Short mmCIF file of C-alpha atoms in Angstrom, two decimals:
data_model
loop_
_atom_site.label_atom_id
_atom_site.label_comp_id
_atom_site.label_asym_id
_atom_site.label_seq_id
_atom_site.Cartn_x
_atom_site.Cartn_y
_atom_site.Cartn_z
CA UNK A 1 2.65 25.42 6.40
CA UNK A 2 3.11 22.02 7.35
CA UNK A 3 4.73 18.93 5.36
CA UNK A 4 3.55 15.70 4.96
CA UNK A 5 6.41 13.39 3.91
CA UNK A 6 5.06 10.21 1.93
CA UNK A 7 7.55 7.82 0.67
CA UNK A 8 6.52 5.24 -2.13
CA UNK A 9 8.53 1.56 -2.48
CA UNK A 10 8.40 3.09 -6.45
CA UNK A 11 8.97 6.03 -7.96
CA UNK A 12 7.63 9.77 -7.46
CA UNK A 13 5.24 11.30 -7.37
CA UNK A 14 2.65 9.04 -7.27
CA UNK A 15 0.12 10.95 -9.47
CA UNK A 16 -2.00 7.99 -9.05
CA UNK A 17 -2.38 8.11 -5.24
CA UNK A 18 -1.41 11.47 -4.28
CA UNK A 19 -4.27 13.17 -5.38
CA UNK A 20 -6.12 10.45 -2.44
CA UNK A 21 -4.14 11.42 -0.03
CA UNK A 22 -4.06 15.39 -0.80
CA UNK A 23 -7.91 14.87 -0.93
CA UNK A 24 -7.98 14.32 2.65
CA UNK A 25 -5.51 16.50 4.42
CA UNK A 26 -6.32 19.27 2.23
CA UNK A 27 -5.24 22.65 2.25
CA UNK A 28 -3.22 21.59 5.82
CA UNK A 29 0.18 20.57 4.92
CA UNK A 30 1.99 20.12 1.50
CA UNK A 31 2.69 16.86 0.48
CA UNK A 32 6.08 16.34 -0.23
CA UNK A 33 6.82 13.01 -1.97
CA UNK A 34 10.00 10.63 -2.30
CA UNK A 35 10.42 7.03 -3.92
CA UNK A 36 12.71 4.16 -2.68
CA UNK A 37 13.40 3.98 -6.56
CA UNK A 38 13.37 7.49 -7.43
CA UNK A 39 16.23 7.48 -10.52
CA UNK A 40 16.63 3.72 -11.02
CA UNK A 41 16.18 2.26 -14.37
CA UNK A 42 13.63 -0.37 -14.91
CA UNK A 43 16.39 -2.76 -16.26
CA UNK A 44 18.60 -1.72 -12.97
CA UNK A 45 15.47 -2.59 -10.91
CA UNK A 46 14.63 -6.12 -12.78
CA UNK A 47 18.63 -6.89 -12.67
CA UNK A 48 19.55 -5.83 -9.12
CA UNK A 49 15.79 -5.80 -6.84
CA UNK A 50 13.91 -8.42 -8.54
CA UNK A 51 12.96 -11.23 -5.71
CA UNK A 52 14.44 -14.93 -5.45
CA UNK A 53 12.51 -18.14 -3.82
CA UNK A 54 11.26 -17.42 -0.38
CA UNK A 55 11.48 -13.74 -0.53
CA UNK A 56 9.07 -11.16 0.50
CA UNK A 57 7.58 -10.27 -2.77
CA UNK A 58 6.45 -6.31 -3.11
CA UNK A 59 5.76 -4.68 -6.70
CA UNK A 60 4.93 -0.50 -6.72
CA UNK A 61 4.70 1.96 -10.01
CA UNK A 62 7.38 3.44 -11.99
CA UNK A 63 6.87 7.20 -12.88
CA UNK A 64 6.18 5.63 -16.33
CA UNK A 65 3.44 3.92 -14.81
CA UNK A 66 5.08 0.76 -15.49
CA UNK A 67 5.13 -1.85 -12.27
CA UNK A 68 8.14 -3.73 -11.37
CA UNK A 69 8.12 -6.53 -8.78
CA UNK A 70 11.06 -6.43 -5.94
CA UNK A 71 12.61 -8.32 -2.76
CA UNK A 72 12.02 -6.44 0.87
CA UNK A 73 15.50 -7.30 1.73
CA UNK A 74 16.94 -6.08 -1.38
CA UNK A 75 15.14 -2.37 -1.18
CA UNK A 76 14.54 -2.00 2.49
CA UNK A 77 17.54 0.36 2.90
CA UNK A 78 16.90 2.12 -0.53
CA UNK A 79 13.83 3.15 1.43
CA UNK A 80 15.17 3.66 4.85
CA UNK A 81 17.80 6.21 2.89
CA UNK A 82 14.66 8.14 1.75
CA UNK A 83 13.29 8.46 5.21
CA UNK A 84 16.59 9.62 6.34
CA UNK A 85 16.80 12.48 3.32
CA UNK A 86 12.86 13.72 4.47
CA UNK A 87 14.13 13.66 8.22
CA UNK A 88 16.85 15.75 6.57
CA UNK A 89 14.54 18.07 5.53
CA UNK A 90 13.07 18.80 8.72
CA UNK A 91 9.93 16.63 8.13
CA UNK A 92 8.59 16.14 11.25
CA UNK A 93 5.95 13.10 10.42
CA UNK A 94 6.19 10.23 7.23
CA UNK A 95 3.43 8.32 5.76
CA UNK A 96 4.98 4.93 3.97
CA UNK A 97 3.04 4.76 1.24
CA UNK A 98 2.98 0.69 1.29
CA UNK A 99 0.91 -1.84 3.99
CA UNK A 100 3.77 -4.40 3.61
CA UNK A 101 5.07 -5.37 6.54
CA UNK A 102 8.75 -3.48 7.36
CA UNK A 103 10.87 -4.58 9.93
CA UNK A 104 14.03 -2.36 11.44
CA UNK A 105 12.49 0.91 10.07
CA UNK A 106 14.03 3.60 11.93
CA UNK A 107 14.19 7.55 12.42
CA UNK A 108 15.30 10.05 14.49
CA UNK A 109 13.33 12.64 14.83
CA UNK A 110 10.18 11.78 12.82
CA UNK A 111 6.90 10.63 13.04
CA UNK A 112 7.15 7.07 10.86
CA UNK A 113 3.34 5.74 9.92
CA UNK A 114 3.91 2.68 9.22
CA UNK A 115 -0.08 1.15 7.41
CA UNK A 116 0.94 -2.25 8.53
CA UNK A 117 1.18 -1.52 12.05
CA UNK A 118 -2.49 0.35 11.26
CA UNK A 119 -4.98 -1.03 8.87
CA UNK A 120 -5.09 -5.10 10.24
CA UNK A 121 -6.31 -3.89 13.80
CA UNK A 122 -8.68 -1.12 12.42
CA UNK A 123 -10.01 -3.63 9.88
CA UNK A 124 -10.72 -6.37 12.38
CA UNK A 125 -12.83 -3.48 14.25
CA UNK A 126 -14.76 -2.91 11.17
CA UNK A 127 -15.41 -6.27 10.35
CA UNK A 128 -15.57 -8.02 13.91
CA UNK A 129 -17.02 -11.55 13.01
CA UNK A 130 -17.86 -11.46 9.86
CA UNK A 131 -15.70 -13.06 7.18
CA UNK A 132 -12.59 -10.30 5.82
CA UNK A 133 -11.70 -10.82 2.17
CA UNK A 134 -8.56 -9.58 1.20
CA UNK A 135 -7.16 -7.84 -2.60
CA UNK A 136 -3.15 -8.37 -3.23
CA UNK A 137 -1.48 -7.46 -6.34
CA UNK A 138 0.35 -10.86 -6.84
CA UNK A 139 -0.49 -14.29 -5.77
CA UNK A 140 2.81 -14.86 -4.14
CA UNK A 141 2.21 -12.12 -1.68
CA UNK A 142 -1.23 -14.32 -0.23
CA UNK A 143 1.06 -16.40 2.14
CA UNK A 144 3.36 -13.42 3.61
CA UNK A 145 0.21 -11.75 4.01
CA UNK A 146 -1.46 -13.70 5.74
CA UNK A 147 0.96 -13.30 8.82
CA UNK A 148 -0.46 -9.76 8.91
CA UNK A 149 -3.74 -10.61 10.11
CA UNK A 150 -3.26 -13.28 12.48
CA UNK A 151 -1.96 -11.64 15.27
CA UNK A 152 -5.53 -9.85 15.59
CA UNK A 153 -7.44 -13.15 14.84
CA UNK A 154 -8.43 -12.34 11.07
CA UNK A 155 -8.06 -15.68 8.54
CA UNK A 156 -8.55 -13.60 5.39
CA UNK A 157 -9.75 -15.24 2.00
CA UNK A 158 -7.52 -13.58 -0.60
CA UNK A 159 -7.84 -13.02 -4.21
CA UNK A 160 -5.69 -11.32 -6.85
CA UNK A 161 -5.90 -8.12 -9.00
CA UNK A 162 -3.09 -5.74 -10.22
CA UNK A 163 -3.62 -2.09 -9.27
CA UNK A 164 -1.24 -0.77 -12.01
CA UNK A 165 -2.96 -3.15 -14.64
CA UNK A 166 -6.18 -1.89 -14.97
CA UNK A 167 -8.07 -4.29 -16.35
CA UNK A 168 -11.42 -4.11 -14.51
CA UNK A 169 -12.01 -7.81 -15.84
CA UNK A 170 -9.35 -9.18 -13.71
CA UNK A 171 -10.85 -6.95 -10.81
CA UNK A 172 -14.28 -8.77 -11.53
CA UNK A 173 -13.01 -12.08 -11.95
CA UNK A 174 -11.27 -11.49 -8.17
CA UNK A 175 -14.56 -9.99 -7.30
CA UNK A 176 -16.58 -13.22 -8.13
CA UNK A 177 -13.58 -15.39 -6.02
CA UNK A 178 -14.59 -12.71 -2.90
CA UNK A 179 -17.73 -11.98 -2.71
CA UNK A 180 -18.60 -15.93 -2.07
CA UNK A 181 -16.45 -16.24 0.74
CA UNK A 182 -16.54 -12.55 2.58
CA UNK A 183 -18.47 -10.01 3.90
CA UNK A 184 -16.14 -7.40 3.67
CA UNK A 185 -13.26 -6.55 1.49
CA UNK A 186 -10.07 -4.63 1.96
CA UNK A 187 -8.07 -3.59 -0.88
CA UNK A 188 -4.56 -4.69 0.46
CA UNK A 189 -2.08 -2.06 -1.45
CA UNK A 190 -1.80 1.86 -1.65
CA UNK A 191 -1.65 1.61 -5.27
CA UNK A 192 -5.34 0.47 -5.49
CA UNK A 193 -7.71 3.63 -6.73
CA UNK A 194 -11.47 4.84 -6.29
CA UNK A 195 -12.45 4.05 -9.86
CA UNK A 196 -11.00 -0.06 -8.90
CA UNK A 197 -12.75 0.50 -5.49
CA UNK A 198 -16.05 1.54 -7.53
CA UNK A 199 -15.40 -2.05 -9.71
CA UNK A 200 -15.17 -4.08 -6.53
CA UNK A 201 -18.04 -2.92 -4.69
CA UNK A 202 -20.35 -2.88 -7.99
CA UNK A 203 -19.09 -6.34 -8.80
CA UNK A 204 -19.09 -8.14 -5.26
CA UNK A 205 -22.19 -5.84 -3.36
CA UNK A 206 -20.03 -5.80 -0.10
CA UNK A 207 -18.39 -2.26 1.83
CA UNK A 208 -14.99 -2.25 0.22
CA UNK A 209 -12.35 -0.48 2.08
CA UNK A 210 -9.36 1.35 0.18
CA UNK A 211 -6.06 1.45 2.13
CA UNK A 212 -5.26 4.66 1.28
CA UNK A 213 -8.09 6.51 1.36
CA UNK A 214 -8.12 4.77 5.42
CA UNK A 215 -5.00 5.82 5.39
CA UNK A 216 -5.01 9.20 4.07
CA UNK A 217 -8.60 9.91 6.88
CA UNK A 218 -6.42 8.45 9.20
CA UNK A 219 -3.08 10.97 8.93
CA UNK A 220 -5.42 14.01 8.46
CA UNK A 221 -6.44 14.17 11.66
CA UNK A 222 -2.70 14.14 13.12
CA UNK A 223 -2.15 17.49 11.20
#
């Protein structure tokens, strides 16, 4: 059979998301998951990873199901040493289960899908003229974002709701921001889920497009 690698900027697995992906790609390929902070303490993580001013913010899921919040620069080659160990393996294509943006990436002999360099162009497909609204995790990530979507003429409104919260109030409360301003809305993490997609729709009546679910549609028809 086939593998899948699918490397989270947390820990693994990712019982939250994997089930998404494995949804899609079905009985094809096992799924064989690795996380940039796979045996790192939450204090170690806080202490060591945790971002300064000006940094590129990112936060993922502990196995604990705890989030923690974390500088690019500081876990970049955590992560680019778990693409190495899958490429190890003989893992012939990677899914990075994140759509921040990751410069320098590299492998050798893998197939590196990369959402970032993905979701901005198909979105602007799907949404053409129309105005894009955009759901981060943290408010500081609105800005770094943003560079994203210019390139492929999208000026997103954003708003803010933690995927590893779930508190569908705060999802409503971004809803109400949104669905003023945009005619679609993309749910800007992987760690976002159907049952917070099924809040945002309800609550804003506009399509609402899950990253990983595109994601996951996506990669199934490369296997």
């Amino acid at each position: 059979m086939k593998r899948l690698g699918m490397i989270t900027i947390g820990q693994a697995p990712r019982s939250d998301v994997a089930p998404i992906v494995s949804k899609y790609i079905e009985d094809r390929a096992e799924l064989v998951q690795a996380g940039a902070l796979d045996g790192l303490s939450k204090a170690y993580i806080e202490g060591q990873l945790y971002p300064g001013e000006g940094d590129y913010v990112l936060t993922s899921r502990l196995t604990t199901g705890e989030s923690v919040v974390m500088a690019r620069h500081k876990m970049q080659p955590l992560l680019q040493s778990k693409i190495d160990h899958l490429e190890e393996q003989g893992i012939e294509q990677i899914l990075l289960l994140c759509t921040g943006v990751f410069p320098g990436l590299v492998t050798r002999t893998a197939y590196l899908i990369e959402p970032d360099h993905i979701i901005p162009p198909a979105i602007k497909a799907m949404v053409g003229g129309r105005r894009l609204g955009v759901l981060v995790p943290l408010a500081e990530q609105t800005e770094t974002l943003r560079a994203k979507y210019e390139p492929h003429g999208l000026d997103p409104v954003f708003a803010v709701a933690s995927p590893y919260n779930k508190s569908e109030s705060e999802y409503r409360q971004a809803a109400e921001e949104l669905k003023r301003q945009a005619d679609l809305v993309l749910m800007d993490c992987m760690g976002y889920t159907e049952e917070a997609r099924s809040w945002m729709a309800e609550a804003t009546g506009l399509p609402v497009v899950l990253s990983n679910s595109l994601m996951a549609k996506l990669v199934s028809e490369m296997i």
